[in-house]
PDB file of C-alpha atoms and ligand atoms in Angstrom:
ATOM      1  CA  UNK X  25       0.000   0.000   0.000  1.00 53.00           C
ATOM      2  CA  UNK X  26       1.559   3.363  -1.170  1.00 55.00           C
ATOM      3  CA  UNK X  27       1.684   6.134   1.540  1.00 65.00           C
ATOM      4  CA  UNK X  28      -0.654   8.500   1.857  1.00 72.00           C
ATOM      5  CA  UNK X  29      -3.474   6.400   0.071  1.00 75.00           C
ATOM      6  CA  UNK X  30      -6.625   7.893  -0.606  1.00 81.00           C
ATOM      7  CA  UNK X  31      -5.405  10.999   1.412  1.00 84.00           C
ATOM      8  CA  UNK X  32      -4.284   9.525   4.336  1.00 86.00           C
ATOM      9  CA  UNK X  33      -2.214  12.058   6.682  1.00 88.00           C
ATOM     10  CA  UNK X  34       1.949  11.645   5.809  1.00 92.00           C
ATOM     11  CA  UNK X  35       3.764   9.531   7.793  1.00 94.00           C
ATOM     12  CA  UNK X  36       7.006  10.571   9.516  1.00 95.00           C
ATOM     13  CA  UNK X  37       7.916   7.930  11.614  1.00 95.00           C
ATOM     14  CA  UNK X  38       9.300   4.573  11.663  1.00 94.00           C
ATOM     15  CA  UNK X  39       6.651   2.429  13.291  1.00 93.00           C
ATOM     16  CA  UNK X  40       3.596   4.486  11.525  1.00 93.00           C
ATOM     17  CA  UNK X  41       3.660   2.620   8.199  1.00 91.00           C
ATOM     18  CA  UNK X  42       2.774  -0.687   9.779  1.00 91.00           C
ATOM     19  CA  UNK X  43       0.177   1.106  12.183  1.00 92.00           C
ATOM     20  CA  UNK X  44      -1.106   2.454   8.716  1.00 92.00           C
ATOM     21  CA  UNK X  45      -0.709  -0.940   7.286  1.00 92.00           C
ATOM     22  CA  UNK X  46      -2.950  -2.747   9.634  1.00 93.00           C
ATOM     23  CA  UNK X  47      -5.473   0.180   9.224  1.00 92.00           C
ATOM     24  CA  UNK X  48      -5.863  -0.546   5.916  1.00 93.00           C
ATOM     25  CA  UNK X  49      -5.867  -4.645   5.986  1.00 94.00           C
ATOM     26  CA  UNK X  50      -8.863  -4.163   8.300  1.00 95.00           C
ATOM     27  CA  UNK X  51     -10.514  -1.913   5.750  1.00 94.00           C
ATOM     28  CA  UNK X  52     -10.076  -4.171   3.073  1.00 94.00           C
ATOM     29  CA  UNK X  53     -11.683  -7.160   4.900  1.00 95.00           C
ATOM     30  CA  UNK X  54     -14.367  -4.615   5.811  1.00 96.00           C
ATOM     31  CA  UNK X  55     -14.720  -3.757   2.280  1.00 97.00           C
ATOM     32  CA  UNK X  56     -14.795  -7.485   0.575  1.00 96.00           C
ATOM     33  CA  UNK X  57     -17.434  -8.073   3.644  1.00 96.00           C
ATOM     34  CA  UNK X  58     -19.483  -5.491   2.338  1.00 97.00           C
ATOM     35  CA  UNK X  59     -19.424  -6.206  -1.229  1.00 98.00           C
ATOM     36  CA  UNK X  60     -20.064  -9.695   0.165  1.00 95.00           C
ATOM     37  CA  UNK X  61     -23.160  -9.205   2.300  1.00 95.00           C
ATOM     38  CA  UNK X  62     -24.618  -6.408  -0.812  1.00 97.00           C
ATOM     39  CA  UNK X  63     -24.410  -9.571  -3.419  1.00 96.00           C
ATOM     40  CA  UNK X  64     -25.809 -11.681  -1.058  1.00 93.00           C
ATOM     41  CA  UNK X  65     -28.562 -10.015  -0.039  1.00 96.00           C
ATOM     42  CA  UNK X  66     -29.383  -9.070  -4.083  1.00 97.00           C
ATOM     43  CA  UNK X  67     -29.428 -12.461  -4.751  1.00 93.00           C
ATOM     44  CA  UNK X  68     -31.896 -13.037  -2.216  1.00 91.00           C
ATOM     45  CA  UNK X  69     -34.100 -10.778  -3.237  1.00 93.00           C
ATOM     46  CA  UNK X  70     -34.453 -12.347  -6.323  1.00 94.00           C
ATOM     47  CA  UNK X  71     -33.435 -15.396  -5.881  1.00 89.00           C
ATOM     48  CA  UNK X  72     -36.744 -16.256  -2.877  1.00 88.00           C
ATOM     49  CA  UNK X  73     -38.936 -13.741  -4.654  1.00 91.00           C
ATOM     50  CA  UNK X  74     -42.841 -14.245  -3.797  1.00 89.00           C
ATOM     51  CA  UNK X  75     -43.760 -15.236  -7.575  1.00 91.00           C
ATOM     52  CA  UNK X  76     -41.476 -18.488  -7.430  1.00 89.00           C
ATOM     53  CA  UNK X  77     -41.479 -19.084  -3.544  1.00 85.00           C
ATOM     54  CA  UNK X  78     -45.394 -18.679  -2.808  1.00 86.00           C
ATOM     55  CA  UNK X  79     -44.979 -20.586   0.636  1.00 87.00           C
ATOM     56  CA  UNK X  80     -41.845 -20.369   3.050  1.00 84.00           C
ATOM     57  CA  UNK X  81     -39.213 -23.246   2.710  1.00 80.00           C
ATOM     58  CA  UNK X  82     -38.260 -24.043   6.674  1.00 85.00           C
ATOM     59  CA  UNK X  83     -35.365 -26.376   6.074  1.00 84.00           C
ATOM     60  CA  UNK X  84     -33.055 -23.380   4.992  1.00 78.00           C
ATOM     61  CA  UNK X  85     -30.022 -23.872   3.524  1.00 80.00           C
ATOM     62  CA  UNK X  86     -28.452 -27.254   2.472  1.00 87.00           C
ATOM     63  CA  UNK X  87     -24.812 -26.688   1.294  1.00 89.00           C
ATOM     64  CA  UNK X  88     -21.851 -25.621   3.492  1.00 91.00           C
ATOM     65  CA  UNK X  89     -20.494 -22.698   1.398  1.00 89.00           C
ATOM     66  CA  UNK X  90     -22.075 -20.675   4.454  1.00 88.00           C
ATOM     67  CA  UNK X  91     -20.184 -22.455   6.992  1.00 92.00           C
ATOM     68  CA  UNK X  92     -16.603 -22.227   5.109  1.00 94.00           C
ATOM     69  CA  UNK X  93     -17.100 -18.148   4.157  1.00 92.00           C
ATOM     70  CA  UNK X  94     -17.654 -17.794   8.348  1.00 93.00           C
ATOM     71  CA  UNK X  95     -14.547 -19.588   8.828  1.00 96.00           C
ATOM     72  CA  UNK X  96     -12.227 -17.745   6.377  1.00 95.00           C
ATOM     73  CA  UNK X  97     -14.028 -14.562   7.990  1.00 94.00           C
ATOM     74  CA  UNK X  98     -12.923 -15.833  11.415  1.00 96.00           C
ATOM     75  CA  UNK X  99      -9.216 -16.894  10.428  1.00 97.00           C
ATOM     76  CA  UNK X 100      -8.700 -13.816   8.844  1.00 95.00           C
ATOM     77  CA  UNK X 101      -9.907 -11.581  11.840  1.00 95.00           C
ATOM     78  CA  UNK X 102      -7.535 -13.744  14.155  1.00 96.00           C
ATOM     79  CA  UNK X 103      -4.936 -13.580  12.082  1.00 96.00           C
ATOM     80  CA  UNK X 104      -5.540  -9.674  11.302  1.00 95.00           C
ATOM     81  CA  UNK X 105      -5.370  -9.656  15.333  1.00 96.00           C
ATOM     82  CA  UNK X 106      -2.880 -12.184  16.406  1.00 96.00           C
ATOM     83  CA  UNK X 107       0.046 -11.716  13.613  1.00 95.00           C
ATOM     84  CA  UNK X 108      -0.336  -7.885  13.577  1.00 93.00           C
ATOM     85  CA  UNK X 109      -2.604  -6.089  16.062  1.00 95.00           C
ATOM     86  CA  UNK X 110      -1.237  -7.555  18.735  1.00 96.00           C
ATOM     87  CA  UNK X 111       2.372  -7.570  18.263  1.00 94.00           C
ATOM     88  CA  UNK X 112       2.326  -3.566  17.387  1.00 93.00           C
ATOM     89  CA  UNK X 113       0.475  -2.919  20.621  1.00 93.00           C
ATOM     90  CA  UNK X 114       3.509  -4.901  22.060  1.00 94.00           C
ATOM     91  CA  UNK X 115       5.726  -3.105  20.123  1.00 91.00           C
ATOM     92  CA  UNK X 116       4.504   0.291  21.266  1.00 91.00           C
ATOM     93  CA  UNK X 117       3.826  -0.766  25.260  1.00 91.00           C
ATOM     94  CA  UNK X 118       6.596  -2.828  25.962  1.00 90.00           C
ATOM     95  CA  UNK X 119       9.854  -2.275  23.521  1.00 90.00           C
ATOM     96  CA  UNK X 120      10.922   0.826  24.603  1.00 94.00           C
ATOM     97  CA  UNK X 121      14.266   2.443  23.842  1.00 95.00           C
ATOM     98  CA  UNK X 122      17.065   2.896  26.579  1.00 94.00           C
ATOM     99  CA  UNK X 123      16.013   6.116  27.834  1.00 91.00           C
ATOM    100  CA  UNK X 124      20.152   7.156  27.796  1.00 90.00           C
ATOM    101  CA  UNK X 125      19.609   6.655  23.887  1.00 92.00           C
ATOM    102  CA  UNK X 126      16.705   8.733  23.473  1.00 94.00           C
ATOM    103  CA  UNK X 127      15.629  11.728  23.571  1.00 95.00           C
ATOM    104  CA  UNK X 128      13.548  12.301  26.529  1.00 95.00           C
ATOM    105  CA  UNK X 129      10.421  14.999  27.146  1.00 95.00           C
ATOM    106  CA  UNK X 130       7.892  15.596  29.641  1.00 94.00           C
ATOM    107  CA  UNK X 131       4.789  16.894  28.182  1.00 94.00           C
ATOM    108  CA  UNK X 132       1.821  17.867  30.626  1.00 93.00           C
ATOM    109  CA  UNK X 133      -0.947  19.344  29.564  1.00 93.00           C
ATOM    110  CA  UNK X 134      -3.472  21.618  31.356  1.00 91.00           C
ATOM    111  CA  UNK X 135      -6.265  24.201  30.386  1.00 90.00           C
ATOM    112  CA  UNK X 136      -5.228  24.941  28.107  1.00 90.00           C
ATOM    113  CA  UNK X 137      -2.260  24.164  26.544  1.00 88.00           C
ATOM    114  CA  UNK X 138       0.907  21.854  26.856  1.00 91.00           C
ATOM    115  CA  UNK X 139       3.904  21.997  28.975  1.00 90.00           C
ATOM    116  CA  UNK X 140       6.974  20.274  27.351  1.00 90.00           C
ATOM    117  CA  UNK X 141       9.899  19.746  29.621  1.00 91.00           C
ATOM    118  CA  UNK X 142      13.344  18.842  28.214  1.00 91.00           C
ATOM    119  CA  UNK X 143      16.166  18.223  30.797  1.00 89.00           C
ATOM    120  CA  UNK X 144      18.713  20.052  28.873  1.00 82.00           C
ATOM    121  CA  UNK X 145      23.102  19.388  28.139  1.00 79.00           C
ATOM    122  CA  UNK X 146      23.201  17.323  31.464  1.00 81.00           C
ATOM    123  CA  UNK X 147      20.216  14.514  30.607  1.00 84.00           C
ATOM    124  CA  UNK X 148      18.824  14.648  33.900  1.00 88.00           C
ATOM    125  CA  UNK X 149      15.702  16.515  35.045  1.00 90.00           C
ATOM    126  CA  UNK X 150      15.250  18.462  38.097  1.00 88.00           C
ATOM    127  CA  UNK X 151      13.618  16.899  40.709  1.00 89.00           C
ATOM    128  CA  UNK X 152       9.925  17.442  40.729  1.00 88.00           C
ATOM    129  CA  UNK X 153       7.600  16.896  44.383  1.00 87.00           C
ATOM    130  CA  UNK X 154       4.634  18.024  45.230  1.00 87.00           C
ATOM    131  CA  UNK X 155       5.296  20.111  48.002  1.00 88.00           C
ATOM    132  CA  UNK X 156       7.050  22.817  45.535  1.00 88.00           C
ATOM    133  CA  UNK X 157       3.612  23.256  43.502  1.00 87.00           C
ATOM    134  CA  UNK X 158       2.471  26.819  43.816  1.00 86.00           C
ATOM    135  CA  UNK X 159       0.525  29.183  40.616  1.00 83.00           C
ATOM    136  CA  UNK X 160       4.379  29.874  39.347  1.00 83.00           C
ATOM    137  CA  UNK X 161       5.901  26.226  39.684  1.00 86.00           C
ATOM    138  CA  UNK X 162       2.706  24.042  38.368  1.00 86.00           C
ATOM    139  CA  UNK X 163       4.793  21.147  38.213  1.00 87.00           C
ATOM    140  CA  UNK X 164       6.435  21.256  41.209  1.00 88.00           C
ATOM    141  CA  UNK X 165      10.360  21.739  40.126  1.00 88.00           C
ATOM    142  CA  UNK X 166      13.011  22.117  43.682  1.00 88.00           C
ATOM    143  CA  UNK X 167      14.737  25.076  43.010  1.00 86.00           C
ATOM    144  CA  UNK X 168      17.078  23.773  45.126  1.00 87.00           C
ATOM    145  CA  UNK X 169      17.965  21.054  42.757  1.00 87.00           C
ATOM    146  CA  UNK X 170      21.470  21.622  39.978  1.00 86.00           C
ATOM    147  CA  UNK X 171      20.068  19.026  37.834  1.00 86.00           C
ATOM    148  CA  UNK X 172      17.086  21.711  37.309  1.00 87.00           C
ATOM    149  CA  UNK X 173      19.470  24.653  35.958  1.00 82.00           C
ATOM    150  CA  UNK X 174      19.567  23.270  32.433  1.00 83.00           C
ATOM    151  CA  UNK X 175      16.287  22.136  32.363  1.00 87.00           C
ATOM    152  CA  UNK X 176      14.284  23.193  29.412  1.00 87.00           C
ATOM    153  CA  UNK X 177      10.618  24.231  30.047  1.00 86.00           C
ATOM    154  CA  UNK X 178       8.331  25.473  27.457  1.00 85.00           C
ATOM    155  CA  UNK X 179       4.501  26.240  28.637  1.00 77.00           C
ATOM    156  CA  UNK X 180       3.551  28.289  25.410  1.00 66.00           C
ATOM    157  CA  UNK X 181       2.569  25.211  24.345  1.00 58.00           C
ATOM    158  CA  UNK X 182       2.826  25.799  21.080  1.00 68.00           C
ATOM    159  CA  UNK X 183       6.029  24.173  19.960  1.00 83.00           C
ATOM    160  CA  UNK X 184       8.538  21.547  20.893  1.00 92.00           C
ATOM    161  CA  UNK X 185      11.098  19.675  18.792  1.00 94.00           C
ATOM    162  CA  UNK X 186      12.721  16.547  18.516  1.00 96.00           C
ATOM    163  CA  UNK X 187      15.786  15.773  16.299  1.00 96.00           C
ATOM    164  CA  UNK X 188      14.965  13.056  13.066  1.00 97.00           C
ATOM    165  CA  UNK X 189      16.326  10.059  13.256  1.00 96.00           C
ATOM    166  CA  UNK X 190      16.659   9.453  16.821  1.00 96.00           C
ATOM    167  CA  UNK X 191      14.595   7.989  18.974  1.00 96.00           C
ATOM    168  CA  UNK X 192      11.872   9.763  21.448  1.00 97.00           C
ATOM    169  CA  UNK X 193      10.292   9.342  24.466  1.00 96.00           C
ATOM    170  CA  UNK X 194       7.741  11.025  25.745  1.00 96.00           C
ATOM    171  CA  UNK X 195       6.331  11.170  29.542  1.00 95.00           C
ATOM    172  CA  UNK X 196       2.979  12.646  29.403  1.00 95.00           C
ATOM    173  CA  UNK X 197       0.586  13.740  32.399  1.00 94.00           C
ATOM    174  CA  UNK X 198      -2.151  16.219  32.985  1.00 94.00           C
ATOM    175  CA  UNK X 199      -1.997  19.078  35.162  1.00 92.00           C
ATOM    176  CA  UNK X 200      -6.107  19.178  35.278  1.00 92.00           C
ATOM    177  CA  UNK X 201      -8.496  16.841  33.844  1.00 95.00           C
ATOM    178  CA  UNK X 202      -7.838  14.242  31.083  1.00 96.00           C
ATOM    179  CA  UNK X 203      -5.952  15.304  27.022  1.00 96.00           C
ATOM    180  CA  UNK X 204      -4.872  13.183  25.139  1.00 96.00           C
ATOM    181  CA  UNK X 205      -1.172  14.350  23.336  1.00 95.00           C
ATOM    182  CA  UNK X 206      -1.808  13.760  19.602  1.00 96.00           C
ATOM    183  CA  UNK X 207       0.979  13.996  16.790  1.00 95.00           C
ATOM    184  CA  UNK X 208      -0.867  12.505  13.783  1.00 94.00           C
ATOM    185  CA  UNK X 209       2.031  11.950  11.155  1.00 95.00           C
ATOM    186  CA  UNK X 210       3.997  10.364  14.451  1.00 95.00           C
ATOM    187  CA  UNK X 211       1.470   8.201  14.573  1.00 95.00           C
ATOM    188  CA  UNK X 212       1.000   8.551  18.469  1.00 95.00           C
ATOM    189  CA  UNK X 213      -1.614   9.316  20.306  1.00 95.00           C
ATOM    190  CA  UNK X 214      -1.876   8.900  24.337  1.00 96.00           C
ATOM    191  CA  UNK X 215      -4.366  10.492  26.948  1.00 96.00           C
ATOM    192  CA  UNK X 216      -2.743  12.848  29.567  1.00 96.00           C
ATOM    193  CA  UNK X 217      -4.316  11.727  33.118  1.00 96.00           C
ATOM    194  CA  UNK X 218      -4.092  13.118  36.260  1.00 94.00           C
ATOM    195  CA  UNK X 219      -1.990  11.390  38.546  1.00 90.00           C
ATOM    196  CA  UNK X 220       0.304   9.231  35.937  1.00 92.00           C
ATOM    197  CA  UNK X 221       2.856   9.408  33.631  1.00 93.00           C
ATOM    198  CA  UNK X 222       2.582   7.277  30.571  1.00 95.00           C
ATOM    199  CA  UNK X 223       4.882   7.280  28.352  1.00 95.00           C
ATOM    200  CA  UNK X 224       5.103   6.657  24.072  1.00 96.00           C
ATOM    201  CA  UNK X 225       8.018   6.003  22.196  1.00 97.00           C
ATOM    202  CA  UNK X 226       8.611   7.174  17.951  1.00 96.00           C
ATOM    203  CA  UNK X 227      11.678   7.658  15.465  1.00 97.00           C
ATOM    204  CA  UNK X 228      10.858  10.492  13.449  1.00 97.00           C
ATOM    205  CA  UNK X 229      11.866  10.501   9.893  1.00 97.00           C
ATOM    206  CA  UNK X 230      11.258  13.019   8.453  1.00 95.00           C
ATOM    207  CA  UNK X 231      12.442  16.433   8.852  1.00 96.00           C
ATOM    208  CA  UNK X 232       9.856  19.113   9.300  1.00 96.00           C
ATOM    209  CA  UNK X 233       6.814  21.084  11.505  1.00 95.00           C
ATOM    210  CA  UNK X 234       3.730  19.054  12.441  1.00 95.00           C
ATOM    211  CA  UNK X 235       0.512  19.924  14.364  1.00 93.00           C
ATOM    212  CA  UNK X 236       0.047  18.466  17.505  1.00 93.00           C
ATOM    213  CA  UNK X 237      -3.364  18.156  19.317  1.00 92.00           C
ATOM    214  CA  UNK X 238      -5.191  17.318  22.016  1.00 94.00           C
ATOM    215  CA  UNK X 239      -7.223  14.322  21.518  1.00 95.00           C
ATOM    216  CA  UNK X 240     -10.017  14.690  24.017  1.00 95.00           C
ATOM    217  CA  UNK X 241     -12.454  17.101  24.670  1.00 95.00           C
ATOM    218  CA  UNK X 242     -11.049  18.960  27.830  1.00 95.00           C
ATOM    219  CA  UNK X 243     -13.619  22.166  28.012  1.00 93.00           C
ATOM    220  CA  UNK X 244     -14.001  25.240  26.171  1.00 93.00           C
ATOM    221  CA  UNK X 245     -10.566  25.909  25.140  1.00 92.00           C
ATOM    222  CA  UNK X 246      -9.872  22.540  23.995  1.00 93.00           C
ATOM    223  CA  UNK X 247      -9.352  23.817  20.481  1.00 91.00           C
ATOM    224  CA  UNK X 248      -6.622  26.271  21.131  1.00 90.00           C
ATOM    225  CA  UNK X 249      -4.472  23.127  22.661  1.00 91.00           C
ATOM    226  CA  UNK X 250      -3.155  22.771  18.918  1.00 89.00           C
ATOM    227  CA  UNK X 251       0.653  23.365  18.425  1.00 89.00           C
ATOM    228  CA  UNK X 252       3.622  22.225  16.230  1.00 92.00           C
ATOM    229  CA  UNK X 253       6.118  19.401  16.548  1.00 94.00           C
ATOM    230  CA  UNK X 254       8.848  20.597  14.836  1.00 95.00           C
ATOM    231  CA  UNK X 255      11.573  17.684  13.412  1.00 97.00           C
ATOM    232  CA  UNK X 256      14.980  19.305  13.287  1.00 96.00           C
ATOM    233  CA  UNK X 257      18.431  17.715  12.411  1.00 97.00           C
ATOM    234  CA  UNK X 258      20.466  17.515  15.035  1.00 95.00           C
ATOM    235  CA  UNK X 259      22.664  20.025  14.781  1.00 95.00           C
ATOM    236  CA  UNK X 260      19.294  22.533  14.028  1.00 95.00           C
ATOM    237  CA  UNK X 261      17.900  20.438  17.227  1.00 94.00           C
ATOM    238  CA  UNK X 262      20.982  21.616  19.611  1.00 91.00           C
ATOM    239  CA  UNK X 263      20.677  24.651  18.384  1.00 91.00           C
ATOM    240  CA  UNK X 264      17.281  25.260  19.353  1.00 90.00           C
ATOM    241  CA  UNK X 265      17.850  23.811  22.631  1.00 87.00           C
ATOM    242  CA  UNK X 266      20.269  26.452  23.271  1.00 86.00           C
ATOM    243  CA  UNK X 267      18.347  28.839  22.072  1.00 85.00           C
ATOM    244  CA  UNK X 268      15.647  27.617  24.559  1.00 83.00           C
ATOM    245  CA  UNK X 269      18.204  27.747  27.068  1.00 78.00           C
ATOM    246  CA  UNK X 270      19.472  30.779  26.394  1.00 72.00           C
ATOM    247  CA  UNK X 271      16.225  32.660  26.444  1.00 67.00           C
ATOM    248  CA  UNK X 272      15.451  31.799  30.151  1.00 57.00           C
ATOM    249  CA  UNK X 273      13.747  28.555  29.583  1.00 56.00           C
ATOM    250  CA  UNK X 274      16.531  27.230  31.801  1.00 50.00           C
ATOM    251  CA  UNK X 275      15.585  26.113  35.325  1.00 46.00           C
ATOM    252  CA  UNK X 276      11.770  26.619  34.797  1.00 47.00           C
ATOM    253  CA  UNK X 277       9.817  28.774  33.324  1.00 48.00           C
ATOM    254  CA  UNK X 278       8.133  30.393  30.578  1.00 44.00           C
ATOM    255  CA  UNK X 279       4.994  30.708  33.293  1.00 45.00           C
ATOM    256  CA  UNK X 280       3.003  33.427  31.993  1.00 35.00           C
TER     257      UNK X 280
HETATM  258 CU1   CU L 320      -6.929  19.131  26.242  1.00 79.60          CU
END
């Protein structure tokens, strides 16, 4: 199946073109169903029309053609589930990168917007506890803390980055009620809850800026939690991050 078939939304990275794949194996099976089922049920019309069935037939049918099509049906659907479904989920849950190897962000989102989090030259965020939380410091960052100083945090919402060809993991958690953190030619898509981090792992691709949404309908500003997700090469990528750095990102906060 060609990319981007029928209009489908690009894909920029690595696992999305068998998430895409299995999308579209289910569709087909969906379509040959309903062409099925349309010729089946023309042929009954005609075939059991009044005029040459005057009074109703209760054996039903004889042959097993019935019982062989609801088998293939069935094996197909496992095998649609077992060989693929299954062992992407387990791909995307369970196979996770070494975090040292990847690039790591902490994205929380809140009403209404996202706060992405990058721990900056030394790879190690700040600590974060509860006790720190106040209107400034949402999330909770010890000022106290060294490993904080280079921390990266960006609460416009509106853009993060992530070099190509690397590998990325993302932490994401809600500040508020539930989002969901949606990067549609990633191919990811995970809901932000209160109270836990989950985390999703991508390679991106492809260099260039994609919108990023939220995936749930969090109240009336839900719409304006759309930003970009911007895939830089690396050396573009540290050079953002020092611009970010530079520009008093660095221990917290771009807290309005
Ligand atoms: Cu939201």
């Amino acid at each position: 199946m060609t990319e981007n078939f029928l209009g489908t939304p690009l894909i920029a990275s690595k696992h999305g073109a068998g998430l895409d794949a299995l999308t579209w194996y289910i569709h087909w099976l969906m379509f040959v169903l309903f062409v099925g089922w349309a010729i089946y049920f023309i042929y009954v019309l005609f075939r059991f029309r009044k005029t040459t069935n005057p009074s109703a037939d209760h054996v039903g049918v004889r042959s097993h053609f019935s019982t062989y099509v609801e088998v293939g049906v069935a094996v197909t659907e496992a095998v649609l589930l077992i060989g693929f479904a299954v062992p992407l989920w387990a791909k995307s849950v369970e196979k996770f990168p070494p975090e040292n190897q990847s690039v790591v962000i902490r994205v929380t989102g809140k009403q209404f917007n996202w706060i992405s989090r990058y721990p900056g030259q030394d790879g190690v965020f700040g600590r974060q506890d509860i006790k720190f939380v106040t209107g400034q410091n949402p999330l909770g960052t010890d000022p106290a803390d060294p490993n904080l100083k280079d921390d990266v945090m960006i609460s416009s919402g509106s853009e993060m980055a992530v070099p190509v060809n690397t590998n990325v993991i993302v932490h994401i958690s809600s500040l508020d009620v539930i989002h969901s953190f949606k990067v549609f030619p990633m191919r990811i898509n995970q809901d932000a809850i209160p109270g836990m981090s989950v985390p999703v792992h991508f390679f991106p691709t492809k260099t260039g800026t994609y919108p990023s949404n939220c995936a749930q309908l969090c109240g009336q500003g839900h719409s304006s939690m759309s930003g970009t997700l911007k895939v830089l090469s690396p050396a573009d990528y540290d050079a953002w991050l020092k611009l970010k750095t530079a520009s008093g990102a660095g221990g917290a906060n771009e807290f309005e």
